[in-house]
CSV table of C-alpha atoms in Angstrom, one decimal:
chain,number,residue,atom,x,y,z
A,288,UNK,CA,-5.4,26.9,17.6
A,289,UNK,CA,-7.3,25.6,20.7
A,290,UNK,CA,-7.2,22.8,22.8
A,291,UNK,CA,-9.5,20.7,20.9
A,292,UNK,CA,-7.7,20.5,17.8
A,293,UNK,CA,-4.6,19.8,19.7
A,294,UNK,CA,-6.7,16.9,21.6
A,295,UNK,CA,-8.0,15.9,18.2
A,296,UNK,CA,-4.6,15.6,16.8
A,297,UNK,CA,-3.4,13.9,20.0
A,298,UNK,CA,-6.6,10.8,19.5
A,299,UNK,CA,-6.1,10.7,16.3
A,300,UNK,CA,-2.5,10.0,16.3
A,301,UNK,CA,-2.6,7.7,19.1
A,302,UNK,CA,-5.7,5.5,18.2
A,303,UNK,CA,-7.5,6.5,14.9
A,304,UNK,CA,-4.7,6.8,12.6
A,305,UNK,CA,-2.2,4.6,14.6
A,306,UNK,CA,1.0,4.6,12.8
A,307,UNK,CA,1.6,0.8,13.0
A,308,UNK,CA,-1.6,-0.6,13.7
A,309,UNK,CA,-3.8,1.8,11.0
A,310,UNK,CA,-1.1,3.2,8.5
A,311,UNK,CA,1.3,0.5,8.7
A,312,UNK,CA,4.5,2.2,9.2
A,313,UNK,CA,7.0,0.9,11.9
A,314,UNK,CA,6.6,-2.5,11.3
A,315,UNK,CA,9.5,-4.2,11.4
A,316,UNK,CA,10.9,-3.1,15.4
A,317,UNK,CA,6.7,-3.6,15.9
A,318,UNK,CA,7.0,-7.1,15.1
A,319,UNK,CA,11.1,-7.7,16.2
A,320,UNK,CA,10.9,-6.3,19.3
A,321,UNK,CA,7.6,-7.6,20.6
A,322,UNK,CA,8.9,-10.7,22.1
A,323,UNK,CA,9.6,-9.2,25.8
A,324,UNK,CA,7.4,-6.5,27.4
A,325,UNK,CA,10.8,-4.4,28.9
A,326,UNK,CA,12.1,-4.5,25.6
A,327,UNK,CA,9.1,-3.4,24.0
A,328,UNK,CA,8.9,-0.7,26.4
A,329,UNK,CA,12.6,0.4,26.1
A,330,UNK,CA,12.2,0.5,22.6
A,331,UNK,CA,8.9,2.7,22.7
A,332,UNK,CA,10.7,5.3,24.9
A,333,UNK,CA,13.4,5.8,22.4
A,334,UNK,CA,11.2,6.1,19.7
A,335,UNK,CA,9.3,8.8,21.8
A,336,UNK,CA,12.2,10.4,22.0
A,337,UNK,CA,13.3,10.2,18.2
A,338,UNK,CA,9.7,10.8,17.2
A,339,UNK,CA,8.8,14.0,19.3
A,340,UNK,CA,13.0,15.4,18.4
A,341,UNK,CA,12.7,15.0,15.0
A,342,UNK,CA,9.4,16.1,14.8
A,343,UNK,CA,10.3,19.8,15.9
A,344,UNK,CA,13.6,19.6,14.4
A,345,UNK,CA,12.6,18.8,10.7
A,346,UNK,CA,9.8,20.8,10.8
A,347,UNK,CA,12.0,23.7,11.7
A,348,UNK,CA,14.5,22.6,8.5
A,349,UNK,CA,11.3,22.6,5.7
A,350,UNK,CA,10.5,26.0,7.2
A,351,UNK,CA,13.7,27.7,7.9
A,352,UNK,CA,16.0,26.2,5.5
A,353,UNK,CA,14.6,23.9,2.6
A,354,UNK,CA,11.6,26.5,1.7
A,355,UNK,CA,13.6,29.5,2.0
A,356,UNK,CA,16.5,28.1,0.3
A,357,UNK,CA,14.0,26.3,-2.6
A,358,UNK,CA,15.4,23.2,-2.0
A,359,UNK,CA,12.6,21.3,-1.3
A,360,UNK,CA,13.7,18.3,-3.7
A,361,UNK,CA,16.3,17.3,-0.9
A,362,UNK,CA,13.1,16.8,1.9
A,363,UNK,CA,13.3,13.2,2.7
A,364,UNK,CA,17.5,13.2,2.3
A,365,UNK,CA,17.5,16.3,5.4
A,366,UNK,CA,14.9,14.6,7.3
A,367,UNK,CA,16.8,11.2,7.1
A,368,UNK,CA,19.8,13.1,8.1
A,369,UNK,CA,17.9,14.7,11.0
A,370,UNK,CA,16.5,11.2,12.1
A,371,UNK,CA,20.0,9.8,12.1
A,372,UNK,CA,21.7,12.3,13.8
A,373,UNK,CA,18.8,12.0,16.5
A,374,UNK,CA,19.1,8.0,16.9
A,375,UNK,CA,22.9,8.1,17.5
A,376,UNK,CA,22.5,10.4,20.2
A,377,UNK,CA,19.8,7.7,21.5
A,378,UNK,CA,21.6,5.0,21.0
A,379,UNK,CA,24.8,7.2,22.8
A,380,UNK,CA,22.5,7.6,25.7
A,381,UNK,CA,21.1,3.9,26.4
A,382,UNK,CA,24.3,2.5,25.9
A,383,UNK,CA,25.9,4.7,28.8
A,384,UNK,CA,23.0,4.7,30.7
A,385,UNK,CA,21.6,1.1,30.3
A,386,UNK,CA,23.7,-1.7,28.5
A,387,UNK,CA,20.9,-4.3,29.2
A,388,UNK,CA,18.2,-1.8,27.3
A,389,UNK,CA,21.0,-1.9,24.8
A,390,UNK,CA,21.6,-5.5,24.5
A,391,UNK,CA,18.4,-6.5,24.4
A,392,UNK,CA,17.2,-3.8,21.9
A,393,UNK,CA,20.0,-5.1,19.8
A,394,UNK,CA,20.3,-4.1,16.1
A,395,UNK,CA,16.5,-2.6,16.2
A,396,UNK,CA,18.1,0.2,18.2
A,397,UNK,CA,20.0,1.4,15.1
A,398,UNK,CA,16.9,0.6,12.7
A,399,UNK,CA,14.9,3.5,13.8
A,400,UNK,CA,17.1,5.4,11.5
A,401,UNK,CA,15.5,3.8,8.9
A,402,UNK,CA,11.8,3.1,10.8
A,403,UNK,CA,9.6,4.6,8.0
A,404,UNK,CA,7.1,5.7,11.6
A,405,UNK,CA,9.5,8.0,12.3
A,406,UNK,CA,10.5,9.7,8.3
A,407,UNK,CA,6.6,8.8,8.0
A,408,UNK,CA,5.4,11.2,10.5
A,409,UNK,CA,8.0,13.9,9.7
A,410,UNK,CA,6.4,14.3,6.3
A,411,UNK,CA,2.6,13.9,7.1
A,412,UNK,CA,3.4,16.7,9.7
A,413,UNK,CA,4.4,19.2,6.6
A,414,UNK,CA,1.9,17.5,4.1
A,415,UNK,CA,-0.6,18.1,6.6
A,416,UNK,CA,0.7,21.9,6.9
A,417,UNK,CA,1.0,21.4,10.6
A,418,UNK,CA,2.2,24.2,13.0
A,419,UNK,CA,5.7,24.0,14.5
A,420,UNK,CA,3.4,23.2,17.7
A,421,UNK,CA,0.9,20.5,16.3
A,422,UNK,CA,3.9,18.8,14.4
A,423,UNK,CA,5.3,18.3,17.9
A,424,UNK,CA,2.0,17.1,19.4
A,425,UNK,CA,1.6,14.5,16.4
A,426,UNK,CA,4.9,13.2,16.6
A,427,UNK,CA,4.8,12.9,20.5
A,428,UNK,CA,1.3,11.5,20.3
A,429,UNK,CA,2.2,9.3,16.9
A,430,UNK,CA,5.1,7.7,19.6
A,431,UNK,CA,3.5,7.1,22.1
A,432,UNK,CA,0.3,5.5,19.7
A,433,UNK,CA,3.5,2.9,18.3
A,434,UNK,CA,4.6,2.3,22.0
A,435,UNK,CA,0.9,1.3,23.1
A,436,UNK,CA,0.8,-0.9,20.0
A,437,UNK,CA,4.3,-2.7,20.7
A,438,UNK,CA,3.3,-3.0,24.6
A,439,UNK,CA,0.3,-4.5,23.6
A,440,UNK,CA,1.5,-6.9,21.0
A,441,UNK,CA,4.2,-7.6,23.8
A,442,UNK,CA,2.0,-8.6,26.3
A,443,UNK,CA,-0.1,-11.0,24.2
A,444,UNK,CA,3.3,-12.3,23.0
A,445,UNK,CA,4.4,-13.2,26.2
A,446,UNK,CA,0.6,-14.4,26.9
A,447,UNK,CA,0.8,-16.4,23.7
A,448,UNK,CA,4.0,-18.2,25.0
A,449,UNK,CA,2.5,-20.1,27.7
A,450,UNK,CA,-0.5,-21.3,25.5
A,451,UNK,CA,-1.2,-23.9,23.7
A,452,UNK,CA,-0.4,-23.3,20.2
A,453,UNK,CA,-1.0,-25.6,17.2
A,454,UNK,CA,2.3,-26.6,15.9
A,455,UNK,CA,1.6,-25.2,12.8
A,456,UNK,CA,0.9,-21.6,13.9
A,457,UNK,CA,3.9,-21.5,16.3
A,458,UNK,CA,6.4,-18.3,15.5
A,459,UNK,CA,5.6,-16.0,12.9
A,460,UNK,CA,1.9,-17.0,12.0
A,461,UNK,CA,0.5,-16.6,15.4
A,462,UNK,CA,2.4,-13.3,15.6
A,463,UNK,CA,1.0,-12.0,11.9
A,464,UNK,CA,-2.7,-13.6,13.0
A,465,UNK,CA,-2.2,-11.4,16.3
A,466,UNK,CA,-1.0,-8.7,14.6
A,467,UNK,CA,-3.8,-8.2,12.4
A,468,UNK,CA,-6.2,-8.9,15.1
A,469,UNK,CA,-5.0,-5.9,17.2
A,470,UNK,CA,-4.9,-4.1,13.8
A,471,UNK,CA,-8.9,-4.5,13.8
A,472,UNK,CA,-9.5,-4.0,17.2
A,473,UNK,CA,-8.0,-0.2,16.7
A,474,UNK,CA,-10.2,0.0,13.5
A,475,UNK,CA,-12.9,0.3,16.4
A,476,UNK,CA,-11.8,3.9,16.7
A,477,UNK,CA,-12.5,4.9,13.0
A,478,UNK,CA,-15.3,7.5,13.2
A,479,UNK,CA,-14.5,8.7,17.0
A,480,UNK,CA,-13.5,11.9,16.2
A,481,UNK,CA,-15.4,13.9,13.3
């Protein structure tokens, strides 16, 4: 392994293959928590966090104790368990550390148990047959690909706010139409890497 496939993983995780804006994972906290830039940016940090944790620590339970054990039926029910475990820890730490982030993050905080971006990646790391090293590097990078995503859609939230918006697009429409705008804009990277 060299440092090309590990910056090849790293694009492709953050801009080709995008886990919101290109696989469609993640979108329920991508499109709930998008309303405020520091809450979108709070929220992006945990799932960093999460994402980059759980990550290293389910690829170490397929290798070390569903393979070994053949148990590989019980994949997704360990790796929810691992997510879980890793979010109430999270949500342990902003709560003592921030109650605003906490507040404002609300019941999305608790939902990243259940954010298919973060079980997603988990199992595309071992279907992909990465190394305990490149699963870590696609997780981190796969986070940070869903924070630049919810940032963005954020900012053009808040942007959005202060416009002039047809009465009939107000809310949810203008948020789906801008949703699948920025969703086309990161099909622009499709074919960067070969």
């Amino acid at each position: 392994m060299d440092i090309r496939e590990i910056m090849i993983v790293i694009i492709g995780a953050v801009l080709i293959n995008n886990y919101v804006l290109q696989r469609f994972l993640g979108c329920c906290p991508y499109l709930g928590v998008s309303k405020q830039l520091e809450t979108s940016l709070g929220m992006g940090m945990a799932v960093i966090f999460v994402m980059a944790i759980a990550s290293a620590f389910t690829w170490i339970v397929q290798y070390y104790i569903l393979l070994p054990l053949n148990l590989i039926f019980l994949q997704t029910i360990a790796f929810i368990l691992v997510i879980a475990a890793l979010v109430q820890f999270v949500e342990l730490v902003i709560r003592k550390s921030s109650p605003v982030l906490y507040q404002a993050l609300g019941i999305y905080l608790p939902l990243i148990t259940t954010n298919c971006a973060v079980l997603g990646v988990a199992v595309i790391n071992i279907r992909a047959g990465y190394s305990f090293l490149l699963s870590l590097v696609n997780g981190t990078a796969a986070a940070i690909g869903f924070t630049l995503a919810i940032t963005l859609m954020a900012g053009i939230r808040e942007r959005i706010e202060l416009s002039d918006v047809p009465p009939a697009l107000r809310g949810a429409p203008i948020t789906l139409i801008t949703a699948g705008l920025l969703s086309l804009a990161f099909f622009g990277f499709a074919g960067m890497v070969k």
